[in-house]
mmCIF file of C-alpha atoms and ligand atoms in Angstrom:
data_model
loop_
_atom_site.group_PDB
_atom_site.id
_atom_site.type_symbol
_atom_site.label_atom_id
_atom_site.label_comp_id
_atom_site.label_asym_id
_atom_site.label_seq_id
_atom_site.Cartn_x
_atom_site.Cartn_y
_atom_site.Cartn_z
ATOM 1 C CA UNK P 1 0.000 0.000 0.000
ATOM 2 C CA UNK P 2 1.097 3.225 -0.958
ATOM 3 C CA UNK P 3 1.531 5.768 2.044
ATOM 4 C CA UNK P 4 -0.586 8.500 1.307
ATOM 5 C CA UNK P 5 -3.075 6.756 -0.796
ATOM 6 C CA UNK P 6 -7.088 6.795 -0.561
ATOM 7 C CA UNK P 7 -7.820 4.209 -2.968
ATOM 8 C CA UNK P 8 -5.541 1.727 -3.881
ATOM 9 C CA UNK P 9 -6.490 -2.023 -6.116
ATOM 10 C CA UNK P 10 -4.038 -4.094 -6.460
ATOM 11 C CA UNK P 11 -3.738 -6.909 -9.408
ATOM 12 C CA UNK P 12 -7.907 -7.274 -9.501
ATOM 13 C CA UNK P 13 -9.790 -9.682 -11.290
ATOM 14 C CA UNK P 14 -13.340 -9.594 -12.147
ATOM 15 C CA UNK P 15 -15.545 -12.593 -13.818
ATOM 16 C CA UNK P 16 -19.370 -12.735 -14.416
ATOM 17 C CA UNK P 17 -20.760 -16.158 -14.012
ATOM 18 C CA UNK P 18 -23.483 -15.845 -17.564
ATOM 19 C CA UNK P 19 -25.030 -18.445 -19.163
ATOM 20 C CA UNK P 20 -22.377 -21.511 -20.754
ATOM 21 C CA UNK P 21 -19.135 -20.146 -18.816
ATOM 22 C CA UNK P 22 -17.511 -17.119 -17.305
ATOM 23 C CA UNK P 23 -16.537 -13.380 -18.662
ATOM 24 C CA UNK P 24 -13.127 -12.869 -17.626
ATOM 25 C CA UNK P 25 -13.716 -9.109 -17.574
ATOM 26 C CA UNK P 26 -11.476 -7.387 -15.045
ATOM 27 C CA UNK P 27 -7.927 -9.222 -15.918
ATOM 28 C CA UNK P 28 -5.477 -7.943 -12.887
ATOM 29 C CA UNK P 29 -6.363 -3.661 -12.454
ATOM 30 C CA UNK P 30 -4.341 -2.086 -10.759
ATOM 31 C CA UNK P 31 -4.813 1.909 -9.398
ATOM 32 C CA UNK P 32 -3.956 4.279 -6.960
ATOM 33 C CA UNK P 33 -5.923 7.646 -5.473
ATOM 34 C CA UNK P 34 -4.259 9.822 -3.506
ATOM 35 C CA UNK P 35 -6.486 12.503 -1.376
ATOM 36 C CA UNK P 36 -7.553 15.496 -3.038
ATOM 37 C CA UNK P 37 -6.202 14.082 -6.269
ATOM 38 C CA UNK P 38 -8.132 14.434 -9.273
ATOM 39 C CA UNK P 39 -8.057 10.662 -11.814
ATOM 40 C CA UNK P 40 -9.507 10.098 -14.994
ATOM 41 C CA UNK P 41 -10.441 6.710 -16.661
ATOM 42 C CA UNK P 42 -10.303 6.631 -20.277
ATOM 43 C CA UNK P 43 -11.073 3.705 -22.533
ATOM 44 C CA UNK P 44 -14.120 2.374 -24.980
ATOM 45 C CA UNK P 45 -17.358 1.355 -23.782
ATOM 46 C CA UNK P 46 -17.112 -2.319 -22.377
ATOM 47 C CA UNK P 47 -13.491 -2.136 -21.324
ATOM 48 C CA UNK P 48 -14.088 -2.790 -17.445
ATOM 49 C CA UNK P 49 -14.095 1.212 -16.223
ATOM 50 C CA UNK P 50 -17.700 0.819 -14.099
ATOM 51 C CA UNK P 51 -17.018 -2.991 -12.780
ATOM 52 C CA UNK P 52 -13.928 -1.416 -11.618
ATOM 53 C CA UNK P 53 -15.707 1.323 -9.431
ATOM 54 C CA UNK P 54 -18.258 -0.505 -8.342
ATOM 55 C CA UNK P 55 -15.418 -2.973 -7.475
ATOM 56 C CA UNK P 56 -14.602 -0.192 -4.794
ATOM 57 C CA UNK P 57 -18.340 0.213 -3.787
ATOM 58 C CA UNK P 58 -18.919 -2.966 -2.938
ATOM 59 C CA UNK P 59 -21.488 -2.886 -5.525
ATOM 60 C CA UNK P 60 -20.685 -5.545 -7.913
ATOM 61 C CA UNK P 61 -24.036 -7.633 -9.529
ATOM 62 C CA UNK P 62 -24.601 -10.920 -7.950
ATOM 63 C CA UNK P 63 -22.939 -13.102 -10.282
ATOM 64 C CA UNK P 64 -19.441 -11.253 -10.359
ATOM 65 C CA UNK P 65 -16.619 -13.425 -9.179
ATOM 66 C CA UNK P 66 -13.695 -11.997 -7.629
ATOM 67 C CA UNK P 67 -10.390 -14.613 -8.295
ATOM 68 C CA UNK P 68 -7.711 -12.346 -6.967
ATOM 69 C CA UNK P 69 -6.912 -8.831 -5.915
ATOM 70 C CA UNK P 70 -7.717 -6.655 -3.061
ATOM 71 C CA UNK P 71 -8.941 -3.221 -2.853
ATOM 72 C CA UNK P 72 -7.844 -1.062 -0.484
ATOM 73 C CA UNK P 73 -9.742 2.507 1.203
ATOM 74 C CA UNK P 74 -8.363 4.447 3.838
ATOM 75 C CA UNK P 75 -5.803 1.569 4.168
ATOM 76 C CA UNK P 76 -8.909 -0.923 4.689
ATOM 77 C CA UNK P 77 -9.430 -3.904 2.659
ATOM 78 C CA UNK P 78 -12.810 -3.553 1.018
ATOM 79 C CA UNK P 79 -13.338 -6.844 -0.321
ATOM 80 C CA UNK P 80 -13.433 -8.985 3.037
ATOM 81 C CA UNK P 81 -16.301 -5.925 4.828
ATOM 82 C CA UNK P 82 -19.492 -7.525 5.902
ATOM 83 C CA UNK P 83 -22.635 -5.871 7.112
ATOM 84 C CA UNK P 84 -22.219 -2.852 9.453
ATOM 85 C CA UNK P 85 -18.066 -2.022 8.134
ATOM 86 C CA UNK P 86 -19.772 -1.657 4.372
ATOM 87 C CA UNK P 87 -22.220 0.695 5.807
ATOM 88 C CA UNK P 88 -19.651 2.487 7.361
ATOM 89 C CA UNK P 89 -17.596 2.935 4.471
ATOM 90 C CA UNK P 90 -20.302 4.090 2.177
ATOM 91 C CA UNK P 91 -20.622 6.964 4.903
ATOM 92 C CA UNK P 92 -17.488 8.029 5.001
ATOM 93 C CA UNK P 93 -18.635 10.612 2.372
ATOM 94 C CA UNK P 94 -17.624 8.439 -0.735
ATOM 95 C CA UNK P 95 -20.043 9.284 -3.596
ATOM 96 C CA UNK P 96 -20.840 7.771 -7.092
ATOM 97 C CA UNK P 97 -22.769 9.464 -10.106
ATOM 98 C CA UNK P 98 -23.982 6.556 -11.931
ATOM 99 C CA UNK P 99 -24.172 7.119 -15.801
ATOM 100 C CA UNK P 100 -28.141 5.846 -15.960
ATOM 101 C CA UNK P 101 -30.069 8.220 -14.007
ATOM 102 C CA UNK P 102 -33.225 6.095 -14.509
ATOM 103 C CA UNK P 103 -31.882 3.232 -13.072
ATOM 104 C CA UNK P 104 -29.898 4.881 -10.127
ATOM 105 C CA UNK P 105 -33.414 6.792 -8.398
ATOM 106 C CA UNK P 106 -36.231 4.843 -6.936
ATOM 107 C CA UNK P 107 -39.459 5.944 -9.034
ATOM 108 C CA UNK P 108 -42.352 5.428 -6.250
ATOM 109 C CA UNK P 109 -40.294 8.507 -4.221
ATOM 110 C CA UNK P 110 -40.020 11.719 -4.771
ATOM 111 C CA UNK P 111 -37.132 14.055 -5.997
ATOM 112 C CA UNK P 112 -36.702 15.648 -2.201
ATOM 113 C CA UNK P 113 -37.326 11.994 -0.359
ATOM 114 C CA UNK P 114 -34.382 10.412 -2.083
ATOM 115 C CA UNK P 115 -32.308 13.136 -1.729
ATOM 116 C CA UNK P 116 -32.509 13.554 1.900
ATOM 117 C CA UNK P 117 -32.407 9.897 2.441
ATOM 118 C CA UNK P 118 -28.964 9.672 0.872
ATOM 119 C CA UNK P 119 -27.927 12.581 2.993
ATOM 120 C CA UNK P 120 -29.076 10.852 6.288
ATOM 121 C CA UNK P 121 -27.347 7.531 5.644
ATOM 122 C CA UNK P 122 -24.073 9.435 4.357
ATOM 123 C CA UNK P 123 -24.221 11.353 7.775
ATOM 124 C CA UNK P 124 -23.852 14.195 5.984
ATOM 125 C CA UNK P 125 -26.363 16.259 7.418
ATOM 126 C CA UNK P 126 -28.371 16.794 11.185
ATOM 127 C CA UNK P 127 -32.185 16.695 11.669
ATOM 128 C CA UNK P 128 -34.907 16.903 8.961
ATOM 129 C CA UNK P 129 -34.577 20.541 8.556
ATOM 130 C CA UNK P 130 -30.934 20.394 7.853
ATOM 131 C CA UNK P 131 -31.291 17.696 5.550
ATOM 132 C CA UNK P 132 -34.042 19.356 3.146
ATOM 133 C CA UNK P 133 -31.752 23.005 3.077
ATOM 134 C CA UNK P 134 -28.613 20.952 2.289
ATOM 135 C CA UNK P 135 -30.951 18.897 -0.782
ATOM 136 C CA UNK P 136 -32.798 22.307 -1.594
ATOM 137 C CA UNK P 137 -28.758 23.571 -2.112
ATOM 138 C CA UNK P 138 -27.391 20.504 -3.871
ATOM 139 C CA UNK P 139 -30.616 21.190 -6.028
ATOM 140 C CA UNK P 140 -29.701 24.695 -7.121
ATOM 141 C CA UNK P 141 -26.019 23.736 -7.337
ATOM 142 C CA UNK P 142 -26.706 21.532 -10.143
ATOM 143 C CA UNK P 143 -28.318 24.296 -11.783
ATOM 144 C CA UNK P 144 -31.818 22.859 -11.629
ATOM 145 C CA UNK P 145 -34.295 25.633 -11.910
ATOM 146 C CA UNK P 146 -37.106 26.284 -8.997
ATOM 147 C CA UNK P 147 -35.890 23.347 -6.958
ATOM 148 C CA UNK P 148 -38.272 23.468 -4.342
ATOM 149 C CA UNK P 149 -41.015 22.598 -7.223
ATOM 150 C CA UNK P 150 -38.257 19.613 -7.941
ATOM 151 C CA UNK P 151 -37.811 18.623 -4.406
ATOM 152 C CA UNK P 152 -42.148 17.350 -4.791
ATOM 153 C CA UNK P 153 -41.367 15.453 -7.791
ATOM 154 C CA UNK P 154 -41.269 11.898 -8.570
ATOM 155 C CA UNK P 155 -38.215 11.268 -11.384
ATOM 156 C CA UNK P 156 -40.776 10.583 -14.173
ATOM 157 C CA UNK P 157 -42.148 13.795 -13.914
ATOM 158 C CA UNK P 158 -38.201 15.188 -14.978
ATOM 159 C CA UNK P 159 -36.374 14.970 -18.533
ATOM 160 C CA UNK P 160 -33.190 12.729 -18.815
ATOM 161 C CA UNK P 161 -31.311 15.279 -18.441
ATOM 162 C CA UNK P 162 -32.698 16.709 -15.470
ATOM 163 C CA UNK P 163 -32.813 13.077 -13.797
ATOM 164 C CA UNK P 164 -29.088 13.523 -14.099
ATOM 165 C CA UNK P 165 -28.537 16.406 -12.825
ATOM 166 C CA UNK P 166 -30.833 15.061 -9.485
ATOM 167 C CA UNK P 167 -28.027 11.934 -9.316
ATOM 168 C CA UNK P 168 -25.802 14.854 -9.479
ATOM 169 C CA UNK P 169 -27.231 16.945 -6.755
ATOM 170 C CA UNK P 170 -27.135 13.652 -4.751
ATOM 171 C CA UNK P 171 -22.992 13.036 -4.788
ATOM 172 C CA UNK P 172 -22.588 16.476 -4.541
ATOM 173 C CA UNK P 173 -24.566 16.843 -1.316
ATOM 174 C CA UNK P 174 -22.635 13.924 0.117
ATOM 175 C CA UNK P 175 -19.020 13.603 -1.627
ATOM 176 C CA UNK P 176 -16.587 14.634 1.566
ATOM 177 C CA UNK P 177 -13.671 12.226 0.568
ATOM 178 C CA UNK P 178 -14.376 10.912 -2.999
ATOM 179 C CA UNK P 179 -16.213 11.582 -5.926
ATOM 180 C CA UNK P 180 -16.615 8.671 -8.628
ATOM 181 C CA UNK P 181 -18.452 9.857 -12.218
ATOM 182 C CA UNK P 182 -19.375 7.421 -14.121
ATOM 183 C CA UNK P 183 -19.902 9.337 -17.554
ATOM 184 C CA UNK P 184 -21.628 11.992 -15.717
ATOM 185 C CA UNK P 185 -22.389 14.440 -18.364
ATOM 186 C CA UNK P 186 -23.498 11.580 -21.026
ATOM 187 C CA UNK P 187 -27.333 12.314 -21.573
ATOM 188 C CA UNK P 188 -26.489 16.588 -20.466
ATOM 189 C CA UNK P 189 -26.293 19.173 -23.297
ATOM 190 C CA UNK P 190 -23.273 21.043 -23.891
ATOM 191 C CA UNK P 191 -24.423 24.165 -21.712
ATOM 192 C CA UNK P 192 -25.251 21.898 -18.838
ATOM 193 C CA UNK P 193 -21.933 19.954 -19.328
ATOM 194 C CA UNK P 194 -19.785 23.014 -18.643
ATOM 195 C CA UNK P 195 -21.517 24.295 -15.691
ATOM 196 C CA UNK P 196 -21.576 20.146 -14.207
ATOM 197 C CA UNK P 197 -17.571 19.843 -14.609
ATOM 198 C CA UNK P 198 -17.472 23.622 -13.641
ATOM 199 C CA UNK P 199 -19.135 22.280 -10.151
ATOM 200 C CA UNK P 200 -17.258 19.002 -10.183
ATOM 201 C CA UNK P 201 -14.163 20.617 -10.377
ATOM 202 C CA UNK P 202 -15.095 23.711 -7.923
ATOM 203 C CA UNK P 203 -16.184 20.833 -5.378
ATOM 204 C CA UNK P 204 -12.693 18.900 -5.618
ATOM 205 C CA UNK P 205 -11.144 21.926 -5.086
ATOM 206 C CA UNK P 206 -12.825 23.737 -2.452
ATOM 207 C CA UNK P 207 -13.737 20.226 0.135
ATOM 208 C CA UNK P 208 -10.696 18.685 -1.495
ATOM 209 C CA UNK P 209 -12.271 15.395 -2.012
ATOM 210 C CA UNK P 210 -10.987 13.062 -4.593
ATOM 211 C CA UNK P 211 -12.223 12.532 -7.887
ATOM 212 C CA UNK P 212 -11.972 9.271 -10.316
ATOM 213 C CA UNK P 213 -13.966 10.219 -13.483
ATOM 214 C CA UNK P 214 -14.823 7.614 -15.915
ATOM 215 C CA UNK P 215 -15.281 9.113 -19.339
ATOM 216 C CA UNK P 216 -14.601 8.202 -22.737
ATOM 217 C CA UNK P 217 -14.199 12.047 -23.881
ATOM 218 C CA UNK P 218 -10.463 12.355 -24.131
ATOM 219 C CA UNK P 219 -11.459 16.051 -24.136
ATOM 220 C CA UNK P 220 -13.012 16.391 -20.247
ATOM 221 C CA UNK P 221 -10.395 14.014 -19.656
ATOM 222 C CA UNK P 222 -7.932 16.337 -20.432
ATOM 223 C CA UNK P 223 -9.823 19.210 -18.849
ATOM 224 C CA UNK P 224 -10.863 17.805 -15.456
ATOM 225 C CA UNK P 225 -7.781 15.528 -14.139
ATOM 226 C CA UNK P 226 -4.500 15.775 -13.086
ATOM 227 C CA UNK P 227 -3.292 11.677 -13.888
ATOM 228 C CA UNK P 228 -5.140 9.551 -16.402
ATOM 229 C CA UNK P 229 -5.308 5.524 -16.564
ATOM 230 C CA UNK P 230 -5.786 4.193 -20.168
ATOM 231 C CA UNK P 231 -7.885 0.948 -19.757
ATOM 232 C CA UNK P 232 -8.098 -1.496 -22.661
ATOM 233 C CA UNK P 233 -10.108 -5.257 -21.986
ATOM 234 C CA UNK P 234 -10.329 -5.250 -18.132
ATOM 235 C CA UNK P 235 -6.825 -4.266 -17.910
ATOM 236 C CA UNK P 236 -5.101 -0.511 -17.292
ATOM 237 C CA UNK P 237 -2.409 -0.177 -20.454
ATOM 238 C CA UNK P 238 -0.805 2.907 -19.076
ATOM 239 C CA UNK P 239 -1.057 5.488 -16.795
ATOM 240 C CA UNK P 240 0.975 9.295 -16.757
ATOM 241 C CA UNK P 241 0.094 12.741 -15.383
ATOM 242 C CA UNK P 242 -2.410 13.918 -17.687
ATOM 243 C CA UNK P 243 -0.298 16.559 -19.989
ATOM 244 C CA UNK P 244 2.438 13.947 -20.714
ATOM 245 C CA UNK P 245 -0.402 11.336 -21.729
ATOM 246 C CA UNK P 246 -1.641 13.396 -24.299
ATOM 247 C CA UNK P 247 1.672 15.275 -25.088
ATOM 248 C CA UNK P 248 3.343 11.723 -25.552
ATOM 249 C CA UNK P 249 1.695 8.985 -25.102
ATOM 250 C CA UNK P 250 3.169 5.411 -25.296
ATOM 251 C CA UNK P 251 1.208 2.377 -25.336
ATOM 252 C CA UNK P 252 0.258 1.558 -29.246
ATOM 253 C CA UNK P 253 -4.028 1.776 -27.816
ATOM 254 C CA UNK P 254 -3.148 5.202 -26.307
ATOM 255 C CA UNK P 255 -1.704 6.359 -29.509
ATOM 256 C CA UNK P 256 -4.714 5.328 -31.540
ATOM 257 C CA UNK P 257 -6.966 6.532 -29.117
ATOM 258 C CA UNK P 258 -5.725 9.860 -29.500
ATOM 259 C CA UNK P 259 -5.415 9.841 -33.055
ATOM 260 C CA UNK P 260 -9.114 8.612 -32.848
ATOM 261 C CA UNK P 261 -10.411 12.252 -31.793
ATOM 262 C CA UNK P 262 -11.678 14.514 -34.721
ATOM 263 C CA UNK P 263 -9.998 17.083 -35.551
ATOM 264 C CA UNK P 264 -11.500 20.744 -36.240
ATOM 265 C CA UNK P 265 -9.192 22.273 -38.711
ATOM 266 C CA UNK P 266 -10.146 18.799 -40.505
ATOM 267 C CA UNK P 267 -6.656 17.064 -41.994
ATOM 268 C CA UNK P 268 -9.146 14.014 -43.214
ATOM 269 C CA UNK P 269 -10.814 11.585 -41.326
ATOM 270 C CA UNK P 270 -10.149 10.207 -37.784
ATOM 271 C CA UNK P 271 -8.062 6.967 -38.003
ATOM 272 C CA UNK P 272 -9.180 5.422 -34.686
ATOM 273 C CA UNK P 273 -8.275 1.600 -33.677
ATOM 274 C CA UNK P 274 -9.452 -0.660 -36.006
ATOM 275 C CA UNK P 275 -10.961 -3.885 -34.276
ATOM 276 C CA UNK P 276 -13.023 -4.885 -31.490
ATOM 277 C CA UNK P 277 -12.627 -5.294 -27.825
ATOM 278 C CA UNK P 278 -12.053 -9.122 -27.120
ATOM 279 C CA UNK P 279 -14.427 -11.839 -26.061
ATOM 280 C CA UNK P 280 -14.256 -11.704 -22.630
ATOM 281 C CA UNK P 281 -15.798 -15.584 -22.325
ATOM 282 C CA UNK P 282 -12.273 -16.349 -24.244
ATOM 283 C CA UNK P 283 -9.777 -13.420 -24.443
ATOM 284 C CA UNK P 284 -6.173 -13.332 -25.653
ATOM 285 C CA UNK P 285 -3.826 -14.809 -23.320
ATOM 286 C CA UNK P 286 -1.254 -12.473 -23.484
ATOM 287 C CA UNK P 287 -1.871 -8.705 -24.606
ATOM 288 C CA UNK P 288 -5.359 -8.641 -24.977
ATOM 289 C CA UNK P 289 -4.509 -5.848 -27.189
ATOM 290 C CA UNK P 290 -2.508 -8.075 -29.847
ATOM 291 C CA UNK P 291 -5.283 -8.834 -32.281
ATOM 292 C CA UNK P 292 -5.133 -5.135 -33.277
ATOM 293 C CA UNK P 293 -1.948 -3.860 -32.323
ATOM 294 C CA UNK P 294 0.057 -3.368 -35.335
ATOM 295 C CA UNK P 295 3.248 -3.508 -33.328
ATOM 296 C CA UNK P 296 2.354 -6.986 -32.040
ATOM 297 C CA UNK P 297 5.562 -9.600 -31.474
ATOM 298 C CA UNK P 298 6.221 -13.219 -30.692
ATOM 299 C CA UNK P 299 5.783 -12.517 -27.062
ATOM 300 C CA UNK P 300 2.615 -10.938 -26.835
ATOM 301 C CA UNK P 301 0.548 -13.471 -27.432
ATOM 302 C CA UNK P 302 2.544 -15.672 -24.926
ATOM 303 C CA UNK P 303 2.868 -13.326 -21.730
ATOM 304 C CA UNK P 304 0.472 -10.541 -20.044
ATOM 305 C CA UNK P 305 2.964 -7.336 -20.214
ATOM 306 C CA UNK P 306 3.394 -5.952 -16.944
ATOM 307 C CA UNK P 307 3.909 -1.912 -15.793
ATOM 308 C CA UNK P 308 7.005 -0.883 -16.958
ATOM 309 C CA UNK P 309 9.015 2.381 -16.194
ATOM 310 C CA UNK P 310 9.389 4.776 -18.870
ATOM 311 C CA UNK P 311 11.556 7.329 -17.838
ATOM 312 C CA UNK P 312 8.889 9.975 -17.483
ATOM 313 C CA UNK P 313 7.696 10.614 -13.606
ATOM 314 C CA UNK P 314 4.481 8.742 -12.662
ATOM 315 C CA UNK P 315 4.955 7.469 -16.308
ATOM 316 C CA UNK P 316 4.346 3.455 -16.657
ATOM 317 C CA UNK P 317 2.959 1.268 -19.619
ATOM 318 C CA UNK P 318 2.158 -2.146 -20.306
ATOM 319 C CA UNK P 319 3.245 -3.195 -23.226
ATOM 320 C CA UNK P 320 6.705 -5.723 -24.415
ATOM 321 C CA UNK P 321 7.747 -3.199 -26.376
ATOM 322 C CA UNK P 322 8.931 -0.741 -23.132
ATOM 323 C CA UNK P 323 10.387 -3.962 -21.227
ATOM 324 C CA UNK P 324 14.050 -2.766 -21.065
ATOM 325 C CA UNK P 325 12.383 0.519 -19.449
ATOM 326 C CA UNK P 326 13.331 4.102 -20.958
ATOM 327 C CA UNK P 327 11.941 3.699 -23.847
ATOM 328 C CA UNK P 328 10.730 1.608 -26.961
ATOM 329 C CA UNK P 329 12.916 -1.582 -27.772
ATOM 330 C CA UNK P 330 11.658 -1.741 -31.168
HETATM 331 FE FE1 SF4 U 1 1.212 -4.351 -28.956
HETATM 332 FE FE2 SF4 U 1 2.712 -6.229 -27.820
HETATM 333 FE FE3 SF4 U 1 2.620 -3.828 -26.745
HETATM 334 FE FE4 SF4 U 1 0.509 -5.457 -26.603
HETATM 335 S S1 SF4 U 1 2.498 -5.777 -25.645
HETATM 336 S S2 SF4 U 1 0.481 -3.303 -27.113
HETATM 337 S S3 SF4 U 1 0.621 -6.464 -28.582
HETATM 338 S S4 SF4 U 1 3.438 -4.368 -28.769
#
């Protein structure tokens, strides 16, 4: 464990038990928080980025199987918590927006029920009349208009987007020591986006609480973060301070990633990474990025690459190709 360090996961692994066999979809994650320090998460859409937070929740489906790994919070091992040491962690002001909104609030409650309900069991709040002015603020905070008319509502009764910005007002109102966001501006448009990340970044700042943010928008990762993890097939393929990622990035998936976002003074199309994320019921034994990794040798097929060093500070990779450390072999 790293002194220091809120959230730590070490070498996790994450199956599903489905139908006919297993998804081997977390394959050995490994990630550090410190406090106050601001992550991102970038990577396509089925690479592992939610299991892995709700790894840290505690909130995995009931079919996940955990092989190996530990996560740690506060220097506690989350994985062996029963009962009563679960509640206590998920009110020690950790916080998670949850990219559905429809999904994450109950409908047969209202708007202001829910809100102050989360409040009381984060302990973030005193008596009834504290806990409705702290869910009237988080309310107005996430730019919701005429919030005590929201506060009576039931979620149907609100648009998508203003369902999210209730999940919103939620993590806000109870976020002391970290802040996960699962693609939190997804379903927002691009007015509401800026004022959200506006918030999300005033609150890191201001209560210092952590922040992991899971996104897929290299931009508002970019924007928002001060380290970013590259996760590719349930694994993280490098991880560096977030100008040096996208000033020079390593790992052959990073490098397509990048070269994946449009560009506005145009220069032709995007190139992207051609292929697909692997079948997770039978994935590559070695790189899971070698069937479309252009760069692909003898040994990646054979052996899982582990971190290695690059030479830049906080700067690691996983890939054969950066084994002798300091740069590419190749
Ligand atoms: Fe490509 Fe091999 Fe590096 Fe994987 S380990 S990214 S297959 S070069």
């Amino acid at each position: 464990m790293e002194s220091g360090a809120l959230v730590e996961i070490r070498d996790l692994a994450v199956w599903y038990r489905v139908y006919g066999g297993l998804l081997k979809v977390l394959d050995g994650v490994n990630l550090t928080v410190a406090s106050g320090q601001r992550v991102g998460i970038v990577g396509e859409t089925g690479c592992g980025k939610t299991t892995t937070m709700k790894a840290i929740l505690r909130i995995l489906p009931r079919n996940a199987v955990l092989p190996r790994g530990e996560v740690m919070f506060q220097g506690r091992k989350v994985l062996g918590m029963r009962g009563r040491e679960l509640q206590e962690l998920r009110g020690q002001g950790v916080a998670m927006i949850f990219q559905d909104p429809t999904a994450a609030l109950n409908p047969v409650f209202t708007v202001g029920q829910q809100i102050m309900e989360v409040i009381k069991y984060a302990r973030a709040g005193g008596g009834p009349r504290e806990r409705r002015l702290m869910a009237l603020s988080a309310l107005k905070e996430a730019a919701l208009p005429d919030p005590e008319r929201i506060m009576e509502n039931y979620p149907f009764q609100l648009s998508g987007g203003m369902r999210q910005r209730v999940c919103i007002a939620m993590a806000l109102a109870t976020a002391r020591t970290l802040l996960i966001a699962d693609e939190p501006t997804t379903n927002l448009d691009v007015t509401i986006q800026d004022q959200v990340l506006r918030l999300m970044r005033r609150l890191v700042q201001e209560k210092g609480t952590s922040l992991i943010l899971i996104t897929h928008s290299l931009g508002v990762a970019r924007e928002m973060t001060d380290l970013v993890y590259v996760m590719y097939a349930g694994t993280m393929v490098e991880v560096a301070p977030t100008d040096e990622l996208f000033e020079s990035p390593l790992h052959p998936y990073t490098v397509g990633l990048l070269r994946s976002i449009p560009k506005l003074t145009g220069g032709g199309i995007a190139e992207g990474v051609p292929g697909r994320i692997p079948n997770y019921a039978d994935p590559p034994a070695g790189c899971r990025f070698a069937p479309r990794c252009s760069r692909a040798m003898a040994i990646c097929s054979e052996r899982k690459p582990e971190f290695f060093d690059t030479g830049g500070v906080g700067h690691r990779v996983a890939c054969w190709l950066f084994a002798a450390g300091g740069g590419a072999v190749v």
